């Protein structure tokens, strides 16, 4: 049974991950097209790596009340993940999202990013949030721009050029 969502937007529900949700994350990241823009063509993450990521999502939520949430549509169908984590290099709060490949281009990433930015400033005392995308991933960069993030720089992340963006807390 799905528990009450942490956040609801027009079409999306954001949930904390439950132990039985691991196969959903594995299915999402098992798609090479989904993984391409996360790691530029490397093979999909193996089960051990994914299990660690899954446990880190659960731990972040338990510790902070935010995470890279499980995202469903209003009918409860799993469509991806979106939310926040700490960017290791700077410890800034980082917005991220990944959706099932058949759902790309339907505005889910923009809806999720906008709802999450509105929400995080209500629940967390941060002055800004960062986001980044593989520099050549124009669609993901457009999402960050549509939700009001400002481009700051191109930086290397694990040997891959990424475009970094910043969103300041609204006045």
mmCIF file of N, CA, C and O in Angstrom, residues 132-171:
data_model
loop_
_atom_site.group_PDB
_atom_site.id
_atom_site.type_symbol
_atom_site.label_atom_id
_atom_site.label_comp_id
_atom_site.label_asym_id
_atom_site.label_seq_id
_atom_site.Cartn_x
_atom_site.Cartn_y
_atom_site.Cartn_z
ATOM 1 N N UNK A 132 22.742 20.355 -11.956
ATOM 2 C CA UNK A 132 23.682 20.227 -13.064
ATOM 3 C C UNK A 132 23.239 19.114 -13.985
ATOM 4 O O UNK A 132 22.485 18.226 -13.610
ATOM 5 N N UNK A 133 23.697 19.203 -15.209
ATOM 6 C CA UNK A 133 23.374 18.222 -16.239
ATOM 7 C C UNK A 133 24.584 18.073 -17.148
ATOM 8 O O UNK A 133 25.355 19.025 -17.327
ATOM 9 N N UNK A 134 24.731 16.890 -17.700
ATOM 10 C CA UNK A 134 25.778 16.683 -18.695
ATOM 11 C C UNK A 134 25.658 17.820 -19.711
ATOM 12 O O UNK A 134 24.554 18.135 -20.184
ATOM 13 N N UNK A 135 26.751 18.478 -20.009
ATOM 14 C CA UNK A 135 26.730 19.692 -20.829
ATOM 15 C C UNK A 135 26.004 19.506 -22.155
ATOM 16 O O UNK A 135 25.315 20.410 -22.611
ATOM 17 N N UNK A 136 26.124 18.338 -22.763
ATOM 18 C CA UNK A 136 25.476 18.124 -24.063
ATOM 19 C C UNK A 136 23.998 17.739 -23.951
ATOM 20 O O UNK A 136 23.316 17.629 -24.971
ATOM 21 N N UNK A 137 23.495 17.564 -22.748
ATOM 22 C CA UNK A 137 22.099 17.146 -22.559
ATOM 23 C C UNK A 137 21.196 18.384 -22.534
ATOM 24 O O UNK A 137 20.834 18.902 -21.489
ATOM 25 N N UNK A 138 20.859 18.857 -23.732
ATOM 26 C CA UNK A 138 20.123 20.113 -23.872
ATOM 27 C C UNK A 138 18.756 20.086 -23.202
ATOM 28 O O UNK A 138 18.335 21.076 -22.618
ATOM 29 N N UNK A 139 18.067 18.962 -23.268
ATOM 30 C CA UNK A 139 16.725 18.895 -22.674
ATOM 31 C C UNK A 139 16.783 19.074 -21.161
ATOM 32 O O UNK A 139 15.976 19.811 -20.583
ATOM 33 N N UNK A 140 17.725 18.435 -20.506
ATOM 34 C CA UNK A 140 17.830 18.571 -19.057
ATOM 35 C C UNK A 140 18.270 19.983 -18.669
ATOM 36 O O UNK A 140 17.786 20.541 -17.676
ATOM 37 N N UNK A 141 19.139 20.562 -19.442
ATOM 38 C CA UNK A 141 19.553 21.938 -19.176
ATOM 39 C C UNK A 141 18.375 22.894 -19.335
ATOM 40 O O UNK A 141 18.215 23.825 -18.546
ATOM 41 N N UNK A 142 17.519 22.648 -20.336
ATOM 42 C CA UNK A 142 16.323 23.488 -20.524
ATOM 43 C C UNK A 142 15.407 23.406 -19.306
ATOM 44 O O UNK A 142 14.810 24.403 -18.906
ATOM 45 N N UNK A 143 15.284 22.218 -18.736
ATOM 46 C CA UNK A 143 14.453 22.072 -17.533
ATOM 47 C C UNK A 143 14.975 22.992 -16.430
ATOM 48 O O UNK A 143 14.209 23.729 -15.803
ATOM 49 N N UNK A 144 16.269 22.947 -16.181
ATOM 50 C CA UNK A 144 16.851 23.784 -15.127
ATOM 51 C C UNK A 144 16.613 25.267 -15.405
ATOM 52 O O UNK A 144 16.310 26.037 -14.485
ATOM 53 N N UNK A 145 16.730 25.655 -16.648
ATOM 54 C CA UNK A 145 16.496 27.057 -17.015
ATOM 55 C C UNK A 145 15.022 27.437 -16.871
ATOM 56 O O UNK A 145 14.698 28.527 -16.396
ATOM 57 N N UNK A 146 14.111 26.540 -17.265
ATOM 58 C CA UNK A 146 12.674 26.821 -17.176
ATOM 59 C C UNK A 146 12.226 27.067 -15.741
ATOM 60 O O UNK A 146 11.273 27.813 -15.519
ATOM 61 N N UNK A 147 12.872 26.421 -14.785
ATOM 62 C CA UNK A 147 12.460 26.595 -13.385
ATOM 63 C C UNK A 147 13.226 27.722 -12.694
ATOM 64 O O UNK A 147 13.149 27.874 -11.478
ATOM 65 N N UNK A 148 13.937 28.524 -13.484
ATOM 66 C CA UNK A 148 14.567 29.725 -12.946
ATOM 67 C C UNK A 148 15.981 29.564 -12.442
ATOM 68 O O UNK A 148 16.494 30.446 -11.754
ATOM 69 N N UNK A 149 16.634 28.479 -12.798
ATOM 70 C CA UNK A 149 18.024 28.314 -12.387
ATOM 71 C C UNK A 149 18.924 29.077 -13.360
ATOM 72 O O UNK A 149 18.669 29.096 -14.558
ATOM 73 N N UNK A 150 19.964 29.690 -12.829
ATOM 74 C CA UNK A 150 20.895 30.471 -13.639
ATOM 75 C C UNK A 150 22.172 29.668 -13.875
ATOM 76 O O UNK A 150 22.751 29.118 -12.929
ATOM 77 N N UNK A 151 22.612 29.634 -15.121
ATOM 78 C CA UNK A 151 23.854 28.949 -15.481
ATOM 79 C C UNK A 151 25.021 29.621 -14.764
ATOM 80 O O UNK A 151 25.122 30.844 -14.731
ATOM 81 N N UNK A 152 25.920 28.803 -14.195
ATOM 82 C CA UNK A 152 27.087 29.363 -13.507
ATOM 83 C C UNK A 152 28.400 28.954 -14.145
ATOM 84 O O UNK A 152 29.316 29.761 -14.212
ATOM 85 N N UNK A 153 28.515 27.694 -14.615
ATOM 86 C CA UNK A 153 29.798 27.255 -15.160
ATOM 87 C C UNK A 153 29.688 25.849 -15.748
ATOM 88 O O UNK A 153 28.712 25.143 -15.506
ATOM 89 N N UNK A 154 30.718 25.482 -16.485
ATOM 90 C CA UNK A 154 30.913 24.096 -16.913
ATOM 91 C C UNK A 154 31.999 23.530 -16.001
ATOM 92 O O UNK A 154 33.059 24.142 -15.843
ATOM 93 N N UNK A 155 31.703 22.403 -15.377
ATOM 94 C CA UNK A 155 32.664 21.753 -14.483
ATOM 95 C C UNK A 155 32.745 20.268 -14.805
ATOM 96 O O UNK A 155 31.777 19.673 -15.262
ATOM 97 N N UNK A 156 33.879 19.713 -14.509
ATOM 98 C CA UNK A 156 34.108 18.290 -14.710
ATOM 99 C C UNK A 156 33.493 17.506 -13.540
ATOM 100 O O UNK A 156 33.728 17.839 -12.380
ATOM 101 N N UNK A 157 32.687 16.495 -13.858
ATOM 102 C CA UNK A 157 32.167 15.566 -12.857
ATOM 103 C C UNK A 157 32.505 14.164 -13.351
ATOM 104 O O UNK A 157 31.980 13.716 -14.376
ATOM 105 N N UNK A 158 33.423 13.518 -12.667
ATOM 106 C CA UNK A 158 33.844 12.156 -13.041
ATOM 107 C C UNK A 158 34.306 12.072 -14.497
ATOM 108 O O UNK A 158 33.981 11.123 -15.213
ATOM 109 N N UNK A 159 35.030 13.103 -14.932
ATOM 110 C CA UNK A 159 35.572 13.105 -16.283
ATOM 111 C C UNK A 159 34.600 13.541 -17.362
ATOM 112 O O UNK A 159 34.918 13.479 -18.550
ATOM 113 N N UNK A 160 33.422 14.027 -16.980
ATOM 114 C CA UNK A 160 32.382 14.418 -17.939
ATOM 115 C C UNK A 160 32.058 15.900 -17.734
ATOM 116 O O UNK A 160 31.778 16.320 -16.607
ATOM 117 N N UNK A 161 32.085 16.716 -18.814
ATOM 118 C CA UNK A 161 31.712 18.127 -18.674
ATOM 119 C C UNK A 161 30.229 18.263 -18.317
ATOM 120 O O UNK A 161 29.362 17.694 -18.992
ATOM 121 N N UNK A 162 29.952 18.990 -17.253
ATOM 122 C CA UNK A 162 28.581 19.227 -16.802
ATOM 123 C C UNK A 162 28.332 20.716 -16.694
ATOM 124 O O UNK A 162 29.206 21.478 -16.258
ATOM 125 N N UNK A 163 27.112 21.123 -17.059
ATOM 126 C CA UNK A 163 26.684 22.509 -16.923
ATOM 127 C C UNK A 163 26.048 22.658 -15.545
ATOM 128 O O UNK A 163 25.120 21.922 -15.200
ATOM 129 N N UNK A 164 26.551 23.606 -14.764
ATOM 130 C CA UNK A 164 26.051 23.847 -13.405
ATOM 131 C C UNK A 164 25.152 25.076 -13.388
ATOM 132 O O UNK A 164 25.388 26.060 -14.087
ATOM 133 N N UNK A 165 24.135 24.991 -12.546
ATOM 134 C CA UNK A 165 23.126 26.041 -12.398
ATOM 135 C C UNK A 165 22.890 26.299 -10.920
ATOM 136 O O UNK A 165 23.168 25.450 -10.080
ATOM 137 N N UNK A 166 22.353 27.479 -10.640
ATOM 138 C CA UNK A 166 22.062 27.865 -9.247
ATOM 139 C C UNK A 166 20.688 28.507 -9.193
ATOM 140 O O UNK A 166 20.320 29.297 -10.076
ATOM 141 N N UNK A 167 19.956 28.190 -8.141
ATOM 142 C CA UNK A 167 18.652 28.813 -7.873
ATOM 143 C C UNK A 167 18.712 29.401 -6.473
ATOM 144 O O UNK A 167 18.959 28.682 -5.509
ATOM 145 N N UNK A 168 18.526 30.710 -6.362
ATOM 146 C CA UNK A 168 18.557 31.375 -5.053
ATOM 147 C C UNK A 168 17.171 31.375 -4.422
ATOM 148 O O UNK A 168 16.154 31.474 -5.122
ATOM 149 N N UNK A 169 17.167 31.280 -3.102
ATOM 150 C CA UNK A 169 15.912 31.341 -2.346
ATOM 151 C C UNK A 169 15.159 32.623 -2.739
ATOM 152 O O UNK A 169 15.765 33.707 -2.745
ATOM 153 N N UNK A 170 13.888 32.507 -3.060
ATOM 154 C CA UNK A 170 13.128 33.711 -3.401
ATOM 155 C C UNK A 170 13.081 34.681 -2.213
ATOM 156 O O UNK A 170 13.066 34.255 -1.047
ATOM 157 N N UNK A 171 13.097 35.970 -2.517
ATOM 158 C CA UNK A 171 13.088 37.017 -1.466
ATOM 159 C C UNK A 171 11.771 37.012 -0.717
ATOM 160 O O UNK A 171 10.748 36.662 -1.204
#
